[in-house]
């Protein structure tokens, strides 16, 4: 599954970075909603997929709240650093079906699509140049 995320990154790389930080915040919160609602939707028919969706949605929500961008509650993670974290999170979400052992079920399609979508959105986001960013420790 991470191979698909890498393909999404390569395909999106030549396109201009058109997603502003504010639009990115909105997309991130919509993504959290999709994952958490999917967890509720999957609960009756596939508890493993539901748990994977809830873990993924929870991780994405925490990341959104800790990022220093519009929509973030605390300025713990710089927006520039968020790029690398997002790519890791996309890979994690795409591998949830294997981790929670439901890779042969229909629900895996959501996780693959989410991973690809997150990688593509990350590549299309306007991140500040690293030279102008403050270093945080």
PDB file of C-alpha atoms in Angstrom:
ATOM      1  CA  UNK A   1       0.000   0.000   0.000  1.00  0.00           C
ATOM      2  CA  UNK A   2       2.781   2.546   0.657  1.00  0.00           C
ATOM      3  CA  UNK A   3       3.777   2.052  -2.977  1.00  0.00           C
ATOM      4  CA  UNK A   4       0.465   3.622  -4.009  1.00  0.00           C
ATOM      5  CA  UNK A   5       1.195   6.592  -1.751  1.00  0.00           C
ATOM      6  CA  UNK A   6       4.590   6.996  -3.405  1.00  0.00           C
ATOM      7  CA  UNK A   7       2.942   6.890  -6.830  1.00  0.00           C
ATOM      8  CA  UNK A   8       0.472   9.577  -5.698  1.00  0.00           C
ATOM      9  CA  UNK A   9       3.397  11.744  -4.566  1.00  0.00           C
ATOM     10  CA  UNK A  10       5.243  11.313  -7.853  1.00  0.00           C
ATOM     11  CA  UNK A  11       2.149  12.058  -9.933  1.00  0.00           C
ATOM     12  CA  UNK A  12       1.218  15.163  -7.903  1.00  0.00           C
ATOM     13  CA  UNK A  13       4.779  16.552  -7.726  1.00  0.00           C
ATOM     14  CA  UNK A  14       4.786  18.355 -11.126  1.00  0.00           C
ATOM     15  CA  UNK A  15       1.523  20.178 -10.353  1.00  0.00           C
ATOM     16  CA  UNK A  16       1.590  23.618  -8.747  1.00  0.00           C
ATOM     17  CA  UNK A  17       1.014  23.796  -5.023  1.00  0.00           C
ATOM     18  CA  UNK A  18      -2.474  25.270  -5.035  1.00  0.00           C
ATOM     19  CA  UNK A  19      -3.862  24.390  -1.601  1.00  0.00           C
ATOM     20  CA  UNK A  20      -3.451  27.244   0.887  1.00  0.00           C
ATOM     21  CA  UNK A  21      -2.865  26.562   4.604  1.00  0.00           C
ATOM     22  CA  UNK A  22      -6.423  27.660   5.399  1.00  0.00           C
ATOM     23  CA  UNK A  23      -7.916  25.371   2.739  1.00  0.00           C
ATOM     24  CA  UNK A  24      -5.640  22.608   3.965  1.00  0.00           C
ATOM     25  CA  UNK A  25      -6.993  22.993   7.491  1.00  0.00           C
ATOM     26  CA  UNK A  26     -10.536  22.591   6.177  1.00  0.00           C
ATOM     27  CA  UNK A  27      -9.568  19.515   4.141  1.00  0.00           C
ATOM     28  CA  UNK A  28      -7.808  18.008   7.158  1.00  0.00           C
ATOM     29  CA  UNK A  29     -10.860  18.410   9.367  1.00  0.00           C
ATOM     30  CA  UNK A  30     -13.111  16.942   6.666  1.00  0.00           C
ATOM     31  CA  UNK A  31     -10.717  13.999   6.453  1.00  0.00           C
ATOM     32  CA  UNK A  32     -10.981  13.448  10.212  1.00  0.00           C
ATOM     33  CA  UNK A  33     -14.767  13.502   9.920  1.00  0.00           C
ATOM     34  CA  UNK A  34     -14.711  10.936   7.123  1.00  0.00           C
ATOM     35  CA  UNK A  35     -12.476   8.600   9.111  1.00  0.00           C
ATOM     36  CA  UNK A  36     -14.456   8.893  12.342  1.00  0.00           C
ATOM     37  CA  UNK A  37     -17.800   8.490  10.561  1.00  0.00           C
ATOM     38  CA  UNK A  38     -16.406   5.472   8.715  1.00  0.00           C
ATOM     39  CA  UNK A  39     -15.473   3.969  12.067  1.00  0.00           C
ATOM     40  CA  UNK A  40     -19.057   4.360  13.219  1.00  0.00           C
ATOM     41  CA  UNK A  41     -20.367   2.993   9.913  1.00  0.00           C
ATOM     42  CA  UNK A  42     -18.104  -0.070   9.989  1.00  0.00           C
ATOM     43  CA  UNK A  43     -18.766  -0.870  13.653  1.00  0.00           C
ATOM     44  CA  UNK A  44     -21.666  -3.313  13.138  1.00  0.00           C
ATOM     45  CA  UNK A  45     -20.214  -5.263  10.254  1.00  0.00           C
ATOM     46  CA  UNK A  46     -16.418  -5.161  10.712  1.00  0.00           C
ATOM     47  CA  UNK A  47     -15.014  -4.224  14.119  1.00  0.00           C
ATOM     48  CA  UNK A  48     -11.410  -4.411  12.901  1.00  0.00           C
ATOM     49  CA  UNK A  49     -12.037  -1.928  10.099  1.00  0.00           C
ATOM     50  CA  UNK A  50     -13.965   0.271  12.522  1.00  0.00           C
ATOM     51  CA  UNK A  51     -11.075   0.241  14.962  1.00  0.00           C
ATOM     52  CA  UNK A  52      -8.625   1.053  12.148  1.00  0.00           C
ATOM     53  CA  UNK A  53     -10.764   3.990  11.052  1.00  0.00           C
ATOM     54  CA  UNK A  54     -11.141   5.288  14.601  1.00  0.00           C
ATOM     55  CA  UNK A  55      -7.397   5.026  15.275  1.00  0.00           C
ATOM     56  CA  UNK A  56      -6.622   6.769  11.978  1.00  0.00           C
ATOM     57  CA  UNK A  57      -9.204   9.496  12.601  1.00  0.00           C
ATOM     58  CA  UNK A  58      -7.966  10.028  16.141  1.00  0.00           C
ATOM     59  CA  UNK A  59      -4.349  10.317  15.008  1.00  0.00           C
ATOM     60  CA  UNK A  60      -5.323  12.776  12.272  1.00  0.00           C
ATOM     61  CA  UNK A  61      -7.419  14.828  14.719  1.00  0.00           C
ATOM     62  CA  UNK A  62      -4.574  15.095  17.229  1.00  0.00           C
ATOM     63  CA  UNK A  63      -2.198  16.103  14.446  1.00  0.00           C
ATOM     64  CA  UNK A  64      -4.643  18.772  13.227  1.00  0.00           C
ATOM     65  CA  UNK A  65      -5.096  20.230  16.689  1.00  0.00           C
ATOM     66  CA  UNK A  66      -1.347  20.414  17.363  1.00  0.00           C
ATOM     67  CA  UNK A  67      -0.378  22.024  14.040  1.00  0.00           C
ATOM     68  CA  UNK A  68       0.350  25.752  13.799  1.00  0.00           C
ATOM     69  CA  UNK A  69      -2.090  26.608  11.015  1.00  0.00           C
ATOM     70  CA  UNK A  70      -5.644  27.964  10.863  1.00  0.00           C
ATOM     71  CA  UNK A  71      -7.818  25.424  12.620  1.00  0.00           C
ATOM     72  CA  UNK A  72      -5.101  24.187  14.951  1.00  0.00           C
ATOM     73  CA  UNK A  73      -5.624  24.605  18.701  1.00  0.00           C
ATOM     74  CA  UNK A  74      -1.965  24.570  19.792  1.00  0.00           C
ATOM     75  CA  UNK A  75       1.207  25.591  17.976  1.00  0.00           C
ATOM     76  CA  UNK A  76       3.233  22.499  18.828  1.00  0.00           C
ATOM     77  CA  UNK A  77       3.999  21.241  15.297  1.00  0.00           C
ATOM     78  CA  UNK A  78       5.129  23.708  12.647  1.00  0.00           C
ATOM     79  CA  UNK A  79       3.193  23.669   9.405  1.00  0.00           C
ATOM     80  CA  UNK A  80       6.386  22.952   7.456  1.00  0.00           C
ATOM     81  CA  UNK A  81       7.145  19.875   9.596  1.00  0.00           C
ATOM     82  CA  UNK A  82       3.605  18.729   9.032  1.00  0.00           C
ATOM     83  CA  UNK A  83       4.500  17.669   5.477  1.00  0.00           C
ATOM     84  CA  UNK A  84       6.700  14.764   6.565  1.00  0.00           C
ATOM     85  CA  UNK A  85       4.285  13.736   9.296  1.00  0.00           C
ATOM     86  CA  UNK A  86       1.409  13.705   6.797  1.00  0.00           C
ATOM     87  CA  UNK A  87       3.281  11.404   4.450  1.00  0.00           C
ATOM     88  CA  UNK A  88       3.928   9.015   7.333  1.00  0.00           C
ATOM     89  CA  UNK A  89       0.298   9.193   8.416  1.00  0.00           C
ATOM     90  CA  UNK A  90      -0.835   8.485   4.851  1.00  0.00           C
ATOM     91  CA  UNK A  91       1.335   5.374   4.820  1.00  0.00           C
ATOM     92  CA  UNK A  92       0.004   4.319   8.212  1.00  0.00           C
ATOM     93  CA  UNK A  93      -3.598   4.699   7.118  1.00  0.00           C
ATOM     94  CA  UNK A  94      -2.985   2.772   3.909  1.00  0.00           C
ATOM     95  CA  UNK A  95      -1.514  -0.147   5.885  1.00  0.00           C
ATOM     96  CA  UNK A  96      -4.312  -0.344   8.474  1.00  0.00           C
ATOM     97  CA  UNK A  97      -6.008  -3.253   6.651  1.00  0.00           C
ATOM     98  CA  UNK A  98      -2.845  -5.331   7.021  1.00  0.00           C
ATOM     99  CA  UNK A  99      -2.174  -4.209  10.588  1.00  0.00           C
ATOM    100  CA  UNK A 100      -5.712  -4.967  11.799  1.00  0.00           C
ATOM    101  CA  UNK A 101      -6.000  -8.105   9.607  1.00  0.00           C
ATOM    102  CA  UNK A 102      -8.858  -7.169   7.302  1.00  0.00           C
ATOM    103  CA  UNK A 103      -6.869  -6.892   4.070  1.00  0.00           C
ATOM    104  CA  UNK A 104      -9.264  -9.243   2.248  1.00  0.00           C
ATOM    105  CA  UNK A 105     -12.400  -7.248   3.162  1.00  0.00           C
ATOM    106  CA  UNK A 106     -14.179  -4.554   1.147  1.00  0.00           C
ATOM    107  CA  UNK A 107     -13.466  -1.910   3.797  1.00  0.00           C
ATOM    108  CA  UNK A 108      -9.796  -1.842   2.850  1.00  0.00           C
ATOM    109  CA  UNK A 109     -10.673   0.342  -0.151  1.00  0.00           C
ATOM    110  CA  UNK A 110     -11.413   3.292   2.129  1.00  0.00           C
ATOM    111  CA  UNK A 111      -7.974   3.084   3.741  1.00  0.00           C
ATOM    112  CA  UNK A 112      -6.151   2.806   0.431  1.00  0.00           C
ATOM    113  CA  UNK A 113      -8.107   5.755  -0.972  1.00  0.00           C
ATOM    114  CA  UNK A 114      -7.465   7.829   2.172  1.00  0.00           C
ATOM    115  CA  UNK A 115      -3.735   7.120   2.025  1.00  0.00           C
ATOM    116  CA  UNK A 116      -3.501   8.095  -1.632  1.00  0.00           C
ATOM    117  CA  UNK A 117      -5.663  11.190  -1.113  1.00  0.00           C
ATOM    118  CA  UNK A 118      -3.602  12.358   1.870  1.00  0.00           C
ATOM    119  CA  UNK A 119      -0.343  11.955  -0.050  1.00  0.00           C
ATOM    120  CA  UNK A 120      -1.729  13.846  -3.053  1.00  0.00           C
ATOM    121  CA  UNK A 121      -3.160  16.681  -0.926  1.00  0.00           C
ATOM    122  CA  UNK A 122       0.154  16.979   0.907  1.00  0.00           C
ATOM    123  CA  UNK A 123       2.030  17.370  -2.373  1.00  0.00           C
ATOM    124  CA  UNK A 124      -0.433  20.037  -3.569  1.00  0.00           C
ATOM    125  CA  UNK A 125      -0.227  22.109  -0.365  1.00  0.00           C
ATOM    126  CA  UNK A 126       1.650  25.423  -0.196  1.00  0.00           C
ATOM    127  CA  UNK A 127       4.137  24.946   2.626  1.00  0.00           C
ATOM    128  CA  UNK A 128       6.339  27.855   3.691  1.00  0.00           C
ATOM    129  CA  UNK A 129       9.961  27.727   2.526  1.00  0.00           C
ATOM    130  CA  UNK A 130      12.183  26.057   5.084  1.00  0.00           C
ATOM    131  CA  UNK A 131      14.703  28.946   5.137  1.00  0.00           C
ATOM    132  CA  UNK A 132      12.150  31.353   6.651  1.00  0.00           C
ATOM    133  CA  UNK A 133      10.820  28.933   9.246  1.00  0.00           C
ATOM    134  CA  UNK A 134      11.720  29.236  12.893  1.00  0.00           C
ATOM    135  CA  UNK A 135      13.319  26.177  14.425  1.00  0.00           C
ATOM    136  CA  UNK A 136      11.494  24.639  17.376  1.00  0.00           C
ATOM    137  CA  UNK A 137      12.951  22.282  19.915  1.00  0.00           C
TER     138      UNK A 137
END
